[in-house]
Amino acid sequence: MAEDPSVPPARGITRRALFQGAGAAAAARALLGATPAGAEEGPAATPWRTQGPGAVDVALRVNGAERTLRVEPRVTLLEALRLDLDLTGAKPVCDRSQCGACTVWLDGRTVHACSVLAVEAEGREVTTVEGLGQPGRLHPVQRAFVEEDALQCGFCTPGLVMSVAWAVAQHGPGLSEAQVRRACAGNLCRCGTYPHVLKAALKAAGQGG
Amino acid sequence: MSREVTYRVGLIGPEDLVARHPALRREITVQVHDLDADPWPVDAALRWVGREVPRVDGEAKVTGAARYTYDVHPHGLAFAGVLGSPHAHARVVAVDDAAARAVPGVLAVRTFAGRRVTYAGQIVAAVCAENPRALDDALAALRVEFEPLPAAVTTEDALAPDAPRVEPGRTEGNLHAPPEPGNRAAVDEAFAAAPVRVAAEYRTSVQTHSCLEPHGCVAQVHPDGTATVWASTQATSFFARGRFSRELGVPEARVRTLTEHMGGGFGSKFGALEWDVIAAGFARETGRPVQLMLPRRLEHLLGGNRPDSIQRLELAGTADGVFLGLKGETFGTAGNGPGGAGAANHSVYRIPALWMRQSEVATFTARGAAFRAPRHPQGFFALESLIDLYAARLGADPLEVRRRNDPHPVRQAQWELGAERFGWAAARARRDAGPLRRGAGCAAARWLNAGRPPWQVDLTVRADAGVLVANAAQDIGTGMKTVLAAVVAEELGIEPGRVQVRLGDTRDPAGPGSGGSTTTASLAPAAREAALRAREALAARLAEHWGVPAAEVRSPAGGFEGPEGRRASFAEACRLIGDEEVRVQGTRRPNWAGPFGETAGCQFAEVEVDTETGVVRVLRVVAVHDAGRVLNPLTARSQVNGGVLQGISYALYEEKRLDRALGDMVNPTLDTYRILGLADCPRVEVLLTSLEAGFNNCGAMGLGEPATVPTAAAVANAVFHALGVQVRELPMTPARVLAALEEAPR
């Protein structure tokens, strides 16, 4: 079912204003996915409108490229990235915002792609681990992860790379260990790569990553 | 068939430890197979082996380019899932799948009406659909009628005389006890004469593997009668065996199994399991590639677990710290499957009189599975805790008591090294007055394996000097690809970057399952032999090219030399290959008798306990491990970090909690089933006592499992030291810590 054209989008009401009106900024953050400690809410989001339940067109900007998808509004950004765009770096692990393996950037801030709808990402800049760097031209954080062996099975690694790269971008060369721990507090690793992740993060920050 | 080789084995480093322990180096003579490479002596100057070579698949993993099973999306992919029973014990009376079949996009439904389910989560129906949303809708639309039956989900409930039986045919209830060990009288005698006896009951909880990539596979039947399966497995070579290939309708030999990257197994991912077989059936039925990956809730419920334990132990010893005897009775449950018994709590130390009875209890819960060092973390927690109780009774240093009773020469050196680096004496002397109390504890590690035959590794060299090493075994994150590249590079005298390693494809020679910490030590020696064969083949081509007898071409590292100053680099020799390829194979030969026995290790932990809240924090751990010759210290340290951190997580957080009446897991998510995160992560110092072990041509042994054996025990002993009272049940949650403090004599 396509979007009903007879229902005009409610202009001028942002979701942020809506939630603030309801006195539930915390709920907004929960719906937007994980917001790292210390990060402020980003720019005003997509205007509020009713969509679905049938498939709708969604224009996404992913890793700098414009991509138009036709997805049900209930499709998560994670599913759209993985199944529609074949960007499988972000991983499904916990099914709902508990492990950080699907961490991507939305307008430069880390979010859990499993807890953002694809339609919510419309008009915003999505950056995945593939967009950060590629084999042969690694982002300094990715290079430091390889050099310090901050990975084992590697399933949590793309998420950790995105969280660490966010912390490095945020804090620069002065990045502290405590800031890395906070930035990655929502990223679970089962192989126990954390000590090497800490080393890699500080190394990348020191190198101006 | 073989030649005698005499060479020096033993401790490679650290240097000061070698100087202090000359007995840890010695000369041995072994029978080396004619086709095998000579072992490297303890002081061999090696260029790549033993060096920190970064992971060869690191770039793929940090950029998202690495494709795991979950990431494989063949054209036309369909999505399958299963519905689990909400009851621990019930009969499935009927399954109404009409509404599910009516969901647009549903391709196939399977139901298991009539089945008697004996654990919560047991599969009662399955759906295959066009997309994940249709799958979810259809699973939600299934209507199942159950006839609930009485269940017992804890070990103690299952042992009650009137408990329902998991296997109704059994006559002796749910207890599977071994025959009574016969030496009870002699042990009782030793105990009666012993000046000191300590006894306690220790308990551990069920731990789930919590692999980040869940169990599952993608199965595809091709029109030509072959099939491909991508599996998240620790045993690529055996995954398609039996029921799986029968359900696919394709003979096993025509099924290609692929596991290029794997998102964690820890023992839980060997053969194809029930949901995999269901995926195979859907692949045949729909003619589509089918993905079935368990959702997290079912991963927790069905994906396997480390059985819990109840361990009642008594230790007898002299007044000056020598063990005289150990007796004990243990119970453990691996749910409705085998393997719950046998906490490993009687190894490592000299114990002259031993009596242990270890029983397995069947419960209405999902099956246990091998989990990183099966039986060991739970057993070591109990035994090592009891040793500290004994030391405390004597007023003795628990480290000295251990050293007094430890027969392993390598571990003796490790205790010394670890204590120094940890600052054991100072940490034990510390006394805190306030509510925050620090404590220090230690415990021993052991493991058994140096790998085993009979695996083959293929090696191909082409004219461009590119080398391909191949075996069907999988790199589950240990860094085995990197180690094989380094070993082959070492033997050929080239850079590891020139060596491509292909693992996890059953078109290549079969490889071992990743179990028992055997994979690297099983395959690295075969890879080295293959590289030696390649060197010989290139030398033969050079001899022909130079027109000299083959025996006159020698191959020192990195090149070839012939008579009258003839020389060729590896690349120059490869050019002679032309349009052909050099294709050789190396074989894993049987182990020799290494003189130092099993793998040794020990760990030291410092904790801080908040006596007002009961929260335990681990501040630092020093982990000392031998793994035979450490082939790559960088990836080896990663493995030890992993063992330590999983051990801390087991000690403090992890507990599969069941609703005692209904049998369902009440914490099947990663926020309610807590695993250690970066915020909880202590400083971990890894000290590798690399040891040319004398078992195989690489000197290698296993490392993955021993690294997690002692951690919970060391943490528990540190808590005991901090509080003066033991917390005898894992995990040591704040509630259990406070309860222990409550019961402590003031």
XYZ file of C-alpha atoms in Angstrom, chain B residues 236-548:
313
model
C 33.159 -26.879 8.316
C 34.415 -30.286 7.204
C 31.654 -32.173 9.002
C 28.756 -29.759 8.983
C 26.832 -31.347 6.119
C 27.071 -34.860 7.476
C 24.138 -37.161 8.070
C 20.731 -35.613 8.581
C 21.686 -32.293 7.046
C 22.646 -33.616 3.615
C 19.801 -36.154 3.706
C 17.368 -33.324 4.305
C 18.946 -31.326 1.477
C 18.481 -34.357 -0.749
C 22.087 -34.071 -1.898
C 24.851 -36.556 -1.015
C 27.409 -35.141 1.393
C 30.210 -35.361 -1.169
C 28.296 -32.980 -3.410
C 27.637 -30.419 -0.700
C 30.137 -27.591 -0.540
C 30.345 -26.041 2.925
C 31.845 -22.593 3.363
C 32.904 -20.786 6.538
C 35.177 -17.976 5.503
C 34.586 -15.853 8.585
C 32.829 -16.943 11.732
C 31.352 -14.783 14.455
C 32.211 -16.784 17.559
C 31.582 -20.350 18.625
C 33.425 -21.120 21.882
C 32.446 -24.783 21.578
C 28.778 -24.399 20.742
C 28.959 -24.703 16.951
C 30.012 -28.142 15.830
C 27.693 -30.230 13.650
C 24.495 -29.038 12.024
C 21.768 -28.690 14.644
C 18.014 -29.082 14.388
C 17.301 -25.652 12.921
C 20.044 -26.150 10.326
C 18.386 -29.361 9.246
C 15.088 -27.483 8.976
C 16.786 -24.873 6.761
C 18.106 -27.690 4.566
C 14.583 -29.053 4.184
C 13.212 -25.649 3.229
C 16.021 -25.200 0.679
C 15.019 -28.443 -0.991
C 11.298 -27.740 -0.724
C 11.383 -24.166 -2.051
C 14.286 -24.443 -4.478
C 15.511 -21.169 -3.027
C 18.590 -20.331 -1.005
C 17.367 -20.254 2.598
C 18.875 -18.377 5.518
C 18.090 -19.469 9.055
C 19.886 -17.553 11.796
C 18.593 -17.844 15.354
C 17.268 -14.686 16.969
C 19.019 -13.747 20.211
C 16.316 -15.143 22.483
C 16.555 -18.588 20.891
C 20.323 -18.307 20.692
C 20.322 -18.003 24.481
C 17.804 -20.806 24.880
C 19.043 -23.298 22.298
C 22.554 -22.289 21.341
C 24.209 -24.350 24.053
C 25.528 -23.608 27.497
C 28.118 -24.490 30.098
C 26.421 -26.838 32.566
C 26.060 -25.668 36.136
C 27.547 -27.513 39.090
C 27.171 -28.350 42.728
C 30.519 -29.477 44.103
C 30.961 -30.800 47.656
C 34.661 -31.158 48.288
C 36.892 -31.998 51.214
C 40.640 -31.531 51.230
C 43.052 -33.098 53.707
C 46.580 -31.914 54.262
C 49.483 -31.613 56.606
C 50.001 -28.699 58.975
C 52.726 -27.345 56.703
C 50.798 -27.249 53.463
C 51.148 -30.633 51.754
C 47.976 -32.126 50.295
C 47.143 -35.623 51.520
C 43.787 -36.292 49.942
C 40.730 -34.971 48.186
C 37.249 -36.362 48.151
C 34.151 -35.021 46.646
C 30.784 -35.454 45.122
C 29.577 -33.292 42.264
C 26.371 -32.833 40.327
C 25.858 -30.976 37.116
C 23.137 -30.652 34.560
C 23.457 -30.310 30.832
C 19.685 -30.239 30.573
C 18.190 -32.974 28.470
C 21.539 -33.803 26.881
C 24.668 -35.589 28.059
C 27.786 -34.016 29.526
C 26.804 -32.249 32.728
C 29.026 -34.241 35.019
C 32.674 -34.094 35.780
C 33.829 -30.724 36.988
C 37.595 -30.891 36.476
C 38.543 -30.284 40.077
C 41.216 -32.856 40.732
C 43.962 -32.135 38.234
C 47.108 -30.025 38.421
C 48.229 -30.746 41.996
C 49.736 -33.847 43.596
C 46.909 -35.495 45.501
C 47.939 -38.860 46.929
C 44.475 -40.076 47.949
C 41.563 -39.195 45.670
C 37.911 -40.129 45.727
C 35.502 -38.318 43.447
C 32.001 -39.207 42.374
C 30.671 -36.999 39.620
C 27.065 -37.347 38.558
C 25.037 -35.937 35.755
C 21.455 -34.832 36.303
C 18.870 -34.624 33.533
C 16.560 -31.621 33.706
C 13.843 -30.181 31.502
C 16.144 -27.586 29.999
C 17.927 -27.229 26.674
C 21.071 -29.174 26.017
C 24.473 -28.078 27.219
C 27.361 -27.927 24.805
C 31.118 -27.886 24.923
C 32.157 -24.454 26.166
C 35.758 -23.222 26.131
C 37.610 -25.654 28.390
C 34.608 -27.853 29.231
C 34.430 -28.837 32.939
C 37.459 -26.742 33.848
C 36.382 -23.247 34.955
C 33.751 -24.707 37.283
C 36.076 -27.386 38.660
C 39.000 -25.030 39.127
C 36.769 -22.518 40.901
C 35.885 -25.166 43.503
C 39.287 -26.777 43.973
C 41.262 -23.530 43.958
C 38.789 -21.967 46.404
C 39.164 -24.950 48.720
C 42.957 -24.637 48.541
C 42.703 -21.025 49.693
C 40.439 -22.114 52.523
C 43.081 -24.655 53.546
C 45.874 -22.063 53.281
C 43.839 -19.648 55.397
C 43.343 -22.368 58.020
C 47.118 -22.806 58.148
C 47.779 -19.080 58.058
C 49.949 -19.799 55.026
C 50.497 -17.937 51.780
C 48.135 -19.612 49.265
C 50.710 -19.163 46.498
C 53.326 -21.019 48.551
C 50.846 -23.817 49.276
C 50.241 -24.199 45.549
C 53.912 -24.245 44.706
C 54.482 -26.857 47.382
C 52.039 -29.220 45.671
C 52.575 -28.399 42.005
C 54.656 -30.977 40.134
C 54.827 -29.080 36.811
C 58.287 -27.575 36.182
C 56.984 -24.966 33.738
C 54.215 -23.806 36.046
C 56.723 -23.486 38.876
C 58.583 -20.930 36.786
C 55.292 -19.277 35.840
C 54.185 -18.874 39.472
C 57.458 -17.119 40.127
C 57.223 -14.850 37.079
C 53.566 -14.013 37.647
C 54.012 -13.242 41.343
C 56.859 -10.860 40.537
C 55.038 -9.007 37.810
C 51.822 -8.875 39.812
C 53.482 -7.720 42.997
C 51.915 -10.589 44.911
C 53.578 -9.995 48.271
C 52.555 -6.340 48.386
C 49.027 -7.035 47.179
C 48.541 -9.722 49.842
C 49.926 -7.480 52.597
C 47.377 -4.760 51.894
C 44.675 -4.172 54.509
C 41.816 -1.729 53.876
C 39.853 -0.158 56.662
C 36.950 1.432 54.777
C 34.024 -0.102 52.926
C 36.093 -0.669 49.777
C 38.295 -3.703 50.248
C 40.974 -4.901 47.902
C 42.161 -8.463 47.650
C 44.493 -10.593 45.560
C 44.107 -14.196 44.473
C 45.675 -16.691 42.131
C 44.887 -20.009 40.462
C 46.440 -22.537 38.113
C 45.661 -23.377 34.494
C 46.302 -26.485 32.495
C 45.480 -27.918 29.094
C 46.200 -31.043 27.199
C 46.697 -30.578 23.516
C 49.498 -30.301 21.016
C 47.256 -30.912 18.008
C 46.934 -34.215 16.232
C 47.092 -36.022 12.883
C 46.030 -36.848 10.196
C 45.199 -33.599 8.382
C 46.544 -32.518 5.017
C 47.257 -28.984 3.867
C 47.424 -28.119 0.163
C 49.952 -25.620 -1.088
C 50.095 -24.199 -4.600
C 52.858 -22.021 -6.069
C 52.554 -20.238 -9.371
C 55.054 -18.551 -11.660
C 54.350 -15.125 -10.161
C 55.618 -16.463 -6.799
C 52.123 -16.323 -5.361
C 51.546 -19.000 -2.740
C 48.159 -20.400 -1.786
C 47.720 -22.507 1.344
C 44.410 -24.307 1.721
C 42.508 -26.457 4.171
C 38.803 -26.783 4.915
C 39.198 -25.954 8.603
C 37.918 -22.592 9.761
C 39.546 -19.602 11.424
C 37.017 -18.794 14.126
C 38.921 -15.692 15.178
C 42.015 -17.302 16.622
C 44.231 -15.916 13.880
C 45.009 -19.296 12.339
C 45.149 -17.898 8.799
C 47.847 -15.507 9.934
C 49.810 -18.207 11.724
C 49.740 -20.500 8.688
C 50.920 -17.627 6.468
C 53.820 -16.954 8.854
C 54.846 -20.615 9.105
C 54.829 -21.045 5.321
C 56.645 -17.737 4.820
C 59.263 -18.844 7.322
C 59.881 -22.118 5.529
C 59.958 -20.528 2.064
C 61.966 -17.494 3.101
C 59.398 -15.037 1.791
C 57.146 -12.365 3.275
C 53.868 -13.538 4.867
C 52.079 -11.072 2.601
C 52.990 -13.307 -0.343
C 51.069 -16.202 1.166
C 47.340 -16.361 0.722
C 45.567 -18.708 3.116
C 42.195 -20.100 2.158
C 40.287 -21.746 4.994
C 36.716 -22.861 5.454
C 35.945 -24.397 2.064
C 35.264 -28.119 1.837
C 36.653 -28.238 -1.690
C 40.015 -28.194 0.079
C 41.335 -31.081 2.194
C 39.295 -31.791 5.310
C 40.398 -30.069 8.478
C 39.757 -30.476 12.181
C 36.855 -28.984 14.062
C 37.902 -26.057 16.230
C 37.776 -27.895 19.525
C 40.187 -28.692 22.317
C 42.522 -25.847 21.315
C 43.967 -28.153 18.677
C 43.445 -26.454 15.343
C 46.600 -24.370 15.006
C 48.871 -27.059 16.416
C 47.193 -29.578 14.104
C 47.520 -27.580 10.895
C 50.649 -25.435 11.274
C 52.996 -28.472 11.165
C 51.213 -29.767 8.044
C 51.508 -26.346 6.400
C 55.193 -26.288 7.226
C 55.687 -29.726 5.686
C 53.808 -28.565 2.568
C 56.121 -25.564 2.288
C 59.128 -27.868 2.572
C 57.693 -29.970 -0.299
C 57.330 -26.800 -2.385
C 60.935 -25.861 -1.710
C 62.053 -29.303 -2.827
C 59.924 -29.085 -5.966
C 61.388 -25.712 -6.866
C 64.909 -26.989 -6.183
C 64.274 -29.911 -8.556
C 63.176 -27.521 -11.277
C 66.264 -25.416 -10.711
C 68.501 -28.485 -10.864
C 66.978 -29.373 -14.207
C 67.312 -25.788 -15.379
C 70.947 -25.565 -14.284
C 71.690 -29.083 -15.496
C 73.063 -30.200 -12.149
